[in-house]
PDB file of C-alpha atoms in Angstrom:
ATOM      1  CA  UNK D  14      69.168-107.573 110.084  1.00 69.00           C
ATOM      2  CA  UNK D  15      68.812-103.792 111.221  1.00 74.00           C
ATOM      3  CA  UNK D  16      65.392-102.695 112.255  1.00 85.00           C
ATOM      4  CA  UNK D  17      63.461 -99.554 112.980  1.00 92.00           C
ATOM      5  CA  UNK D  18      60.218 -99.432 114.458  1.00 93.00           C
ATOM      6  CA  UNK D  19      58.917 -96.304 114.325  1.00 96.00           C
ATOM      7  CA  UNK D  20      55.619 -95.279 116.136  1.00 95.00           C
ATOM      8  CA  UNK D  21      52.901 -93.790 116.062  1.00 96.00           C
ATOM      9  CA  UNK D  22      52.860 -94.342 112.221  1.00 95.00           C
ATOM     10  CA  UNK D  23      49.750 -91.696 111.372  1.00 96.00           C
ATOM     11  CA  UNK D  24      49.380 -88.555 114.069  1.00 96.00           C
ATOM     12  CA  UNK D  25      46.732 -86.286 113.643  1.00 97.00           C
ATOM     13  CA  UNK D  26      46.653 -83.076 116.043  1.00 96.00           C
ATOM     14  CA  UNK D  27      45.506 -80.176 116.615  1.00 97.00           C
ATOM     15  CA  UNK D  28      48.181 -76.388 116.177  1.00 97.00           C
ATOM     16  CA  UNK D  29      49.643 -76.056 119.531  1.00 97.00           C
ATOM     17  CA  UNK D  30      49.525 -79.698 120.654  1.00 97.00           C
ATOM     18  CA  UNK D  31      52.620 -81.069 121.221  1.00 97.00           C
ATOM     19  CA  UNK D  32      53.452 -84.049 120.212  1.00 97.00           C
ATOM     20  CA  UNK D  33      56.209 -87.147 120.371  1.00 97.00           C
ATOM     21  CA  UNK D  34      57.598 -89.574 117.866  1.00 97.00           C
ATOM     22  CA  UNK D  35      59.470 -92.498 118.863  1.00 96.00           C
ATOM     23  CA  UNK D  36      62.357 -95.133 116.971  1.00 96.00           C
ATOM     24  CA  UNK D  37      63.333 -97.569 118.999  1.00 94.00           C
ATOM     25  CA  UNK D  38      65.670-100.822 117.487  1.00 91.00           C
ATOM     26  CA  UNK D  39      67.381-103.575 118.866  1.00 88.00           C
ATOM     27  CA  UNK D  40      70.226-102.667 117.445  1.00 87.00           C
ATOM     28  CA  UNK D  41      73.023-100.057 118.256  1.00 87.00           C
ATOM     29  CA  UNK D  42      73.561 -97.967 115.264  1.00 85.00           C
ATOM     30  CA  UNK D  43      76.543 -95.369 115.422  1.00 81.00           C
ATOM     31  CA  UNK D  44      74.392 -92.140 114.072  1.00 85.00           C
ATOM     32  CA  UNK D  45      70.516 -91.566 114.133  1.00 89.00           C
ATOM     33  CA  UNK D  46      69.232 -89.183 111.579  1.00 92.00           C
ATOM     34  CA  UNK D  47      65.234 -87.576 111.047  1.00 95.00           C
ATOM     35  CA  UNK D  48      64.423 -86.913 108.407  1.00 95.00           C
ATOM     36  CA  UNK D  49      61.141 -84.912 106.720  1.00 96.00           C
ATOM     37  CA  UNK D  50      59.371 -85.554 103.680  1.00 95.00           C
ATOM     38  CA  UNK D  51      56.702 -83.617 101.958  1.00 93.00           C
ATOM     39  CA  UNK D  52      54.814 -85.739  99.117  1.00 90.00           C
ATOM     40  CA  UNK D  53      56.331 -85.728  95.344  1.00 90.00           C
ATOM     41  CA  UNK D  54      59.829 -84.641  97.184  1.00 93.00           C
ATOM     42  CA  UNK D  55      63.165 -86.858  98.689  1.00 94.00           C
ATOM     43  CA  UNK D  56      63.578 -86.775 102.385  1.00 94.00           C
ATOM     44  CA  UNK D  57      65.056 -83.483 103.987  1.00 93.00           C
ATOM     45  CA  UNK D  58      67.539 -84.509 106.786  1.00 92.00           C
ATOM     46  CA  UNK D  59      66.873 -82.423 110.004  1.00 94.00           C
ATOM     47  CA  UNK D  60      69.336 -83.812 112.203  1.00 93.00           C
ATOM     48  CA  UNK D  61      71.963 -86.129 113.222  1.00 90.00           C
ATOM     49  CA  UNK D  62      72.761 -87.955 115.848  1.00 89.00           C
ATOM     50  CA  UNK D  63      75.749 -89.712 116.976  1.00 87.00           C
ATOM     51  CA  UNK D  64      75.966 -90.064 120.789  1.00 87.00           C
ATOM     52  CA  UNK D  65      74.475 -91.680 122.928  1.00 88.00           C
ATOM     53  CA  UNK D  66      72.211 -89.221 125.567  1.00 91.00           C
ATOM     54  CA  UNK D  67      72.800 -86.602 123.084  1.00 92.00           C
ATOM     55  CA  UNK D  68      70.146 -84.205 122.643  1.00 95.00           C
ATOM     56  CA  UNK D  69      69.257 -81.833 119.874  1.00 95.00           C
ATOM     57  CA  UNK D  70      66.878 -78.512 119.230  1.00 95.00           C
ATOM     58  CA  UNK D  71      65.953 -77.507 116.279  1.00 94.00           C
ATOM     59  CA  UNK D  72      64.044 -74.744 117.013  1.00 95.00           C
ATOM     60  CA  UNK D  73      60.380 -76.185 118.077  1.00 96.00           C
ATOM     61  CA  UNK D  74      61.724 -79.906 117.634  1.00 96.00           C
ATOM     62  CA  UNK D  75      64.073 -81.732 119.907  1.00 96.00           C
ATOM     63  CA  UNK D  76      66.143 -84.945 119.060  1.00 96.00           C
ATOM     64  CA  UNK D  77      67.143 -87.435 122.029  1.00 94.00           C
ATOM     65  CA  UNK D  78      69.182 -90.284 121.017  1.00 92.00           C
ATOM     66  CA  UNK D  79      69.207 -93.112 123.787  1.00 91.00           C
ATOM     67  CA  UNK D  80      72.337 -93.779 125.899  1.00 89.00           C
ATOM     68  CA  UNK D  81      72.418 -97.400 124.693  1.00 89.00           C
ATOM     69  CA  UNK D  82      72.225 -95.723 120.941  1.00 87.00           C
ATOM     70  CA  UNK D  83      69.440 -98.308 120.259  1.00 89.00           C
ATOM     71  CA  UNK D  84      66.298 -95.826 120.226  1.00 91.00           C
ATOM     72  CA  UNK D  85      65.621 -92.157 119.558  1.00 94.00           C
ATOM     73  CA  UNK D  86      62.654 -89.430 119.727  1.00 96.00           C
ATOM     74  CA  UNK D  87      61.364 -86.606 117.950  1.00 97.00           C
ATOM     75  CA  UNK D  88      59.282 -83.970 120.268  1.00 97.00           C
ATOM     76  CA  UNK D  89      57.567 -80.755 118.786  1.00 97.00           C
ATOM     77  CA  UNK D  90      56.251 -78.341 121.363  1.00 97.00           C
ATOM     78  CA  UNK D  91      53.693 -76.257 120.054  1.00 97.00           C
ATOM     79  CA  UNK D  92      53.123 -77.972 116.635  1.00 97.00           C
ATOM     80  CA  UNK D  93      52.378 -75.806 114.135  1.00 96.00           C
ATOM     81  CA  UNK D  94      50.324 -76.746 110.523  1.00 96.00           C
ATOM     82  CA  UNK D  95      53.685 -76.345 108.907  1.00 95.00           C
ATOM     83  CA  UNK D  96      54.920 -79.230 110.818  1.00 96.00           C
ATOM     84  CA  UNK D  97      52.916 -81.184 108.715  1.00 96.00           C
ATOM     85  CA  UNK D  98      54.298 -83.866 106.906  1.00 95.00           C
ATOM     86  CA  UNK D  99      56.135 -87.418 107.008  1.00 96.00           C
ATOM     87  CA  UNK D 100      59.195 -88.036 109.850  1.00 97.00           C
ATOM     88  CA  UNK D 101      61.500 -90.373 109.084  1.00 96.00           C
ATOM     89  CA  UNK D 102      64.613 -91.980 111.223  1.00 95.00           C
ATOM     90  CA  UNK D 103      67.119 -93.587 109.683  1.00 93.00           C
ATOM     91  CA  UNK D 104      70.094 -95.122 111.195  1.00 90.00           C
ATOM     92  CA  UNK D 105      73.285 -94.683 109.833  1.00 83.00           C
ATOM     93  CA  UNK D 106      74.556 -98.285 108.705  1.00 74.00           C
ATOM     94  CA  UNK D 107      78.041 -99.944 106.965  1.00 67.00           C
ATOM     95  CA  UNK D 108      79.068 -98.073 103.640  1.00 69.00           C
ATOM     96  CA  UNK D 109      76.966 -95.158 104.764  1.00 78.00           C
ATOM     97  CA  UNK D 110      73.511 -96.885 103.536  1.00 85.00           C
ATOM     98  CA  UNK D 111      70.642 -95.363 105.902  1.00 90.00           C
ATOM     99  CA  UNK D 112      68.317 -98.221 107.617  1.00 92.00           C
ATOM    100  CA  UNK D 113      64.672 -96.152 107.692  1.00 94.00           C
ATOM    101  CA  UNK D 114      61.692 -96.406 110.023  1.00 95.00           C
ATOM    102  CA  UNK D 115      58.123 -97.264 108.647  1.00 95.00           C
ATOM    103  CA  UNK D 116      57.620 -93.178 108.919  1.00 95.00           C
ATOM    104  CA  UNK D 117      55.171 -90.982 110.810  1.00 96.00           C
ATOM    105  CA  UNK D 118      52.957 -89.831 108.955  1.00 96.00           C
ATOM    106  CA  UNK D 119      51.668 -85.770 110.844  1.00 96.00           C
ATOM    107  CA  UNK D 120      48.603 -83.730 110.256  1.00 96.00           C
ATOM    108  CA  UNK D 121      48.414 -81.032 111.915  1.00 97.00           C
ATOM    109  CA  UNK D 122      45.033 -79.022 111.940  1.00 96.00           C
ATOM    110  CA  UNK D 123      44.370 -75.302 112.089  1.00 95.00           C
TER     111      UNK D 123
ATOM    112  CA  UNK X  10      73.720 -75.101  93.194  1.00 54.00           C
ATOM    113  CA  UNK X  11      71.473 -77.579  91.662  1.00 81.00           C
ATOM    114  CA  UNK X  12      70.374 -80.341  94.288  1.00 93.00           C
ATOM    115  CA  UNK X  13      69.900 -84.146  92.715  1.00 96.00           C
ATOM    116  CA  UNK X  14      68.067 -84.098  89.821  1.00 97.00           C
ATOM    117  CA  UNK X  15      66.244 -87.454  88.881  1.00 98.00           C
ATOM    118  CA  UNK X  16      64.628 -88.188  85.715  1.00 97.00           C
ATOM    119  CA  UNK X  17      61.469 -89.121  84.519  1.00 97.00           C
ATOM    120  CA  UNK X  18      59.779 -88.104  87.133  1.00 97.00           C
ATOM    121  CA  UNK X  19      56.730 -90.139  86.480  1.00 97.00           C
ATOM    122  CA  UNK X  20      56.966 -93.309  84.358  1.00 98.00           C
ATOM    123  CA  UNK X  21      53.731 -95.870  83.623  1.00 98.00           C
ATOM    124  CA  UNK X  22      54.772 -98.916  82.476  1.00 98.00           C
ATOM    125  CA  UNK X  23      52.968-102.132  81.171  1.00 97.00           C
ATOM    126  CA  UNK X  24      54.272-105.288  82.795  1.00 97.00           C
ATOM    127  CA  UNK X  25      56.876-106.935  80.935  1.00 97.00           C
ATOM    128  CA  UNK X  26      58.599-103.516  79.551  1.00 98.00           C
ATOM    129  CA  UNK X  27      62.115-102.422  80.630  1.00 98.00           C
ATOM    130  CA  UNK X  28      62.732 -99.353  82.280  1.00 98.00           C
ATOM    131  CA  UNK X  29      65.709 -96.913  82.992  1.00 98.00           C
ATOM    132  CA  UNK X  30      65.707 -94.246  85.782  1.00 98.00           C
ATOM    133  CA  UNK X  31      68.505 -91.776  85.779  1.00 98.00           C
ATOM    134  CA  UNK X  32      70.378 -89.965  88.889  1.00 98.00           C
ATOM    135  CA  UNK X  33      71.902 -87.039  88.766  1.00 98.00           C
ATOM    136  CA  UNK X  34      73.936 -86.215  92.120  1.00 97.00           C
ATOM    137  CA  UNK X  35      75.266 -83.020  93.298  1.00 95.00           C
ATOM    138  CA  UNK X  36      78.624 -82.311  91.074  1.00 93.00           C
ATOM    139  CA  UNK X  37      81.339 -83.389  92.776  1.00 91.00           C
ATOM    140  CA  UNK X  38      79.846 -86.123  95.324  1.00 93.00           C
ATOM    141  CA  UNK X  39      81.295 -89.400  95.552  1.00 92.00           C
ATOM    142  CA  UNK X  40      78.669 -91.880  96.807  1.00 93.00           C
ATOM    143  CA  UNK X  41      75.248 -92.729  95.281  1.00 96.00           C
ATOM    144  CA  UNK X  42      72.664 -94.178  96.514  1.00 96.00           C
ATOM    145  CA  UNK X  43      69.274 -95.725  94.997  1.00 98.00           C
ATOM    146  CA  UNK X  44      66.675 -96.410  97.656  1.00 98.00           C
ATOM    147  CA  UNK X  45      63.260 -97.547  97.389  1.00 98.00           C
ATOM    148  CA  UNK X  46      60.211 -95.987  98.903  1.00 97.00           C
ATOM    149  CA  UNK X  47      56.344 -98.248  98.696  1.00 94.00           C
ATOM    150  CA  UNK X  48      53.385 -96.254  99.092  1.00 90.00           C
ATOM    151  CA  UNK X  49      52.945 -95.353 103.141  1.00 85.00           C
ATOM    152  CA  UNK X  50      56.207 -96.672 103.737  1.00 91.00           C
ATOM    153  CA  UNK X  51      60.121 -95.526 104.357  1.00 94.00           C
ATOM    154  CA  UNK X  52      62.458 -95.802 101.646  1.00 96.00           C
ATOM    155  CA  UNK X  53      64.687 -99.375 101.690  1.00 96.00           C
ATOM    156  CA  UNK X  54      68.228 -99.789 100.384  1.00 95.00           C
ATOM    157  CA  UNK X  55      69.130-100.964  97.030  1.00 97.00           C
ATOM    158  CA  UNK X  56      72.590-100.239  96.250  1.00 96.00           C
ATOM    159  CA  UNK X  57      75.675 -98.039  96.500  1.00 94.00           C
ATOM    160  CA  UNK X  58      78.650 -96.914  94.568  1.00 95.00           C
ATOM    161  CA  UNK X  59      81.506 -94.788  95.468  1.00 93.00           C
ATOM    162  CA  UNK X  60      82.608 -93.095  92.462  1.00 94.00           C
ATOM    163  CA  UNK X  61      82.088 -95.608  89.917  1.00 96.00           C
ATOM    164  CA  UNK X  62      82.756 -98.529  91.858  1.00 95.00           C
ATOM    165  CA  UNK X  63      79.233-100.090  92.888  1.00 96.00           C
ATOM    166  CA  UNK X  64      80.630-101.781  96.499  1.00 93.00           C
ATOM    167  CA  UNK X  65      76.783-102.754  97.604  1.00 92.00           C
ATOM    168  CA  UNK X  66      73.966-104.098  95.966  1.00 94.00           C
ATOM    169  CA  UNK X  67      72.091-106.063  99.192  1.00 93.00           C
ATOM    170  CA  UNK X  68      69.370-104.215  98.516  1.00 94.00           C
ATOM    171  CA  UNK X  69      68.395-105.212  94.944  1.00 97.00           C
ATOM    172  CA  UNK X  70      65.077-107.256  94.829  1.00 94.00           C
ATOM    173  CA  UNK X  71      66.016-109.654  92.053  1.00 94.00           C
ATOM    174  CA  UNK X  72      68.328-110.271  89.149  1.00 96.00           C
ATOM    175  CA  UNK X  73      66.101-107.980  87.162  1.00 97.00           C
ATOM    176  CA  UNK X  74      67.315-104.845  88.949  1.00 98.00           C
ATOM    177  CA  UNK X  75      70.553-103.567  87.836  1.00 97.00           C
ATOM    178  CA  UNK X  76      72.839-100.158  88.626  1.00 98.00           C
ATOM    179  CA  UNK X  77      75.478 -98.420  87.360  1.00 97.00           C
ATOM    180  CA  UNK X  78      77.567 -95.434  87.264  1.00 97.00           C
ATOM    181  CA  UNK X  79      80.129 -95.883  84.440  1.00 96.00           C
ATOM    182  CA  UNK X  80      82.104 -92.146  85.398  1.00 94.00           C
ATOM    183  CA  UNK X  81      81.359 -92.089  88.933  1.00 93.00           C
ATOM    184  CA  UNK X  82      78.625 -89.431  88.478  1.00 95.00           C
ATOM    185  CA  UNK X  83      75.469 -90.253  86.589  1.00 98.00           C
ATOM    186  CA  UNK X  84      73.948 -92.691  87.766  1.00 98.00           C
ATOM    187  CA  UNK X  85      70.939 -95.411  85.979  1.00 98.00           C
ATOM    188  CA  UNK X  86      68.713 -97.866  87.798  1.00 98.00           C
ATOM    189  CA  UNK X  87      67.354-100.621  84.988  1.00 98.00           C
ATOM    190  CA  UNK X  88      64.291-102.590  85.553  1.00 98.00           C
ATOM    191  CA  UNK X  89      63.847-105.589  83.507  1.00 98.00           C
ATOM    192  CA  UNK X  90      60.670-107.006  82.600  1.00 97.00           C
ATOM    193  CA  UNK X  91      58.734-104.827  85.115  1.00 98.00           C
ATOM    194  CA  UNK X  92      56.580-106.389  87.622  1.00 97.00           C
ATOM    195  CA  UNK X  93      53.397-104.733  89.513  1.00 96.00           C
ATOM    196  CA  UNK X  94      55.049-105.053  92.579  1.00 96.00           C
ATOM    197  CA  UNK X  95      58.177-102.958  91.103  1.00 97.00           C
ATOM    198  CA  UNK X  96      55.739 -99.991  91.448  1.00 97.00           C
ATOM    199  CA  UNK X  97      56.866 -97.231  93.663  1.00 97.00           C
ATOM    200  CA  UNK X  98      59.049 -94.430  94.110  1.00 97.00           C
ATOM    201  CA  UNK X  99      62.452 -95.017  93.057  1.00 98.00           C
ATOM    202  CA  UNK X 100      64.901 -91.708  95.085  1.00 98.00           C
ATOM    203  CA  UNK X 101      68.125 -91.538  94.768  1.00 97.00           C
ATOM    204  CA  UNK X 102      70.751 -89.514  96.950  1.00 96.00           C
ATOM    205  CA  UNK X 103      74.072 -88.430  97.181  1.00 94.00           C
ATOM    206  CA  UNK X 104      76.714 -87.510  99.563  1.00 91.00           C
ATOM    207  CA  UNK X 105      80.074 -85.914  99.361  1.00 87.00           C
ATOM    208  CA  UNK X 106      82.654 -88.604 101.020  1.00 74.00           C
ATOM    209  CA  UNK X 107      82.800 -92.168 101.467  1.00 61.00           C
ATOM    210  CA  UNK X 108      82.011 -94.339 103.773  1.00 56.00           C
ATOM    211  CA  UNK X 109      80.905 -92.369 106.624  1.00 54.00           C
ATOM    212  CA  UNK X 110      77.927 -92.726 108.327  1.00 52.00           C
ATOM    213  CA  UNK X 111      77.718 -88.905 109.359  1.00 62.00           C
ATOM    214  CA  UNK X 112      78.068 -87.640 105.983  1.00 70.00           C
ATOM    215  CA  UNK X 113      74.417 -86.494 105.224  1.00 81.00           C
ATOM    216  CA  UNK X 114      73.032 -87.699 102.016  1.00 88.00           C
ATOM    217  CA  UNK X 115      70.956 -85.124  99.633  1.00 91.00           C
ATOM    218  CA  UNK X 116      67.782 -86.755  98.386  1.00 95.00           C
ATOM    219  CA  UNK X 117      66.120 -86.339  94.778  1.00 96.00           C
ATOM    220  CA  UNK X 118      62.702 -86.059  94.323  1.00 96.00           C
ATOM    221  CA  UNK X 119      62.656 -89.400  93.522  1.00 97.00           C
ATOM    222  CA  UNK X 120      60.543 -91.406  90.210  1.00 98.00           C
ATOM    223  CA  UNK X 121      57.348 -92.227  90.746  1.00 97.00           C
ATOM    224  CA  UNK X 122      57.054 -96.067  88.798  1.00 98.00           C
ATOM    225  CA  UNK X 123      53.843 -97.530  87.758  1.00 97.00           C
ATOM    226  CA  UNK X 124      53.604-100.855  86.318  1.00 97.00           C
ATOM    227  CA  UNK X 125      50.201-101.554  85.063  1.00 96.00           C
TER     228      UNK X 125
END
């Protein structure tokens, strides 16, 4: 069975912290997508992954996806009250179906 | 331009009542998918179809749980006899090809079951 352990699960900081999110799995999945969620809506996808070292900006956010393809991060320099929300990874698994982490769940505080 | 539409958006059930969530997908995508989401938590598989061919259904909790997709675009996730622990929020999402795992998948806003 495919796992994602996502951490921290709640993050509460202040604007202009920066801050990290890690996946990490035992597993090797071929892509690595984040996704955000803001409540009463589906998950947004931010970015995908597919190999391994690769790394991502997204403006203020940068993806990493580890050279074994087994873990990923999420860092946001200079986090913003925007930024708040829920993170998601998901790995990208047979048929397409996404495998998702537990979630991060970010406050960020004017 | 309309994303995925899902439908109710909120349902309260009482335990023991059968329920039907619908799924609209973007027009012309060929894969569905239902996923599951508990409070606090990240959504979980339940099944997939391509087109109107349902090729997974790992995901689905029980025999009570059934999908289909009879024209490969609309889409209906039946609960029978509803449960408490059925409650949660029930997205479904679309994507445009098949089996891919690139292919990004477009998320409703999901239904929101209670079972009481």
């Amino acid at each position: 069975t495919q796992l994602l352990e996502q951490s921290p699960q709640f993050l509460s900081i202040q604007e202009g912290e920066n801050l990290t999110v890690y996946c990490n799995s035992s597993s090797v999945f071929s892509s690595l997508q984040w996704y955000r969620q803001e409540p009463g809506e589906g998950p947004v996808l931010l970015v995908t992954v597919v190999t391994g070292g690769e790394v991502k900006k997204l403006k203020r956010l940068t993806f990493q996806f580890g050279d074994a393809r087994k873990d990923s991060s999420l860092h946001i320099t200079a986090a913003q009250p925007g930024d708040t929300g829920l993170y998601l990874c998901a790995g990208g698994s047979w048929g397409g179906k996404l495998i998702f982490g537990q979630g991060t769940e970010l406050s960020v505080k004017p | 331009g309309a994303g995925v539409s899902q439908s109710p958006r909120y349902k309260v059930a009482k335990r023991g009542q059968d329920v039907a969530l619908r799924c609209d997908p973007i027009s012309g995508h060929v894969s569905l998918f239902w996923y599951q989401q508990a409070l606090g938590q990240g959504p979980e598989f339940l099944t997939y179809f391509q087109n109107e061919a349902q090729l997974d259904k790992s995901g689905l909790p029980s025999d009570r749980f059934f999908a289909e997709r009879p024209e490969g675009s609309v889409s209906t996730l039946k609960i029978q006899r509803t449960q408490q622990e059925d409650s949660a929020v029930y997205l479904c999402a679309s994507s445009l090809a098949g089996t891919s795992d690139y292919n990004e998948q477009f998320f409703g806003p999901g239904t929101r079951l209670t079972v009481l």
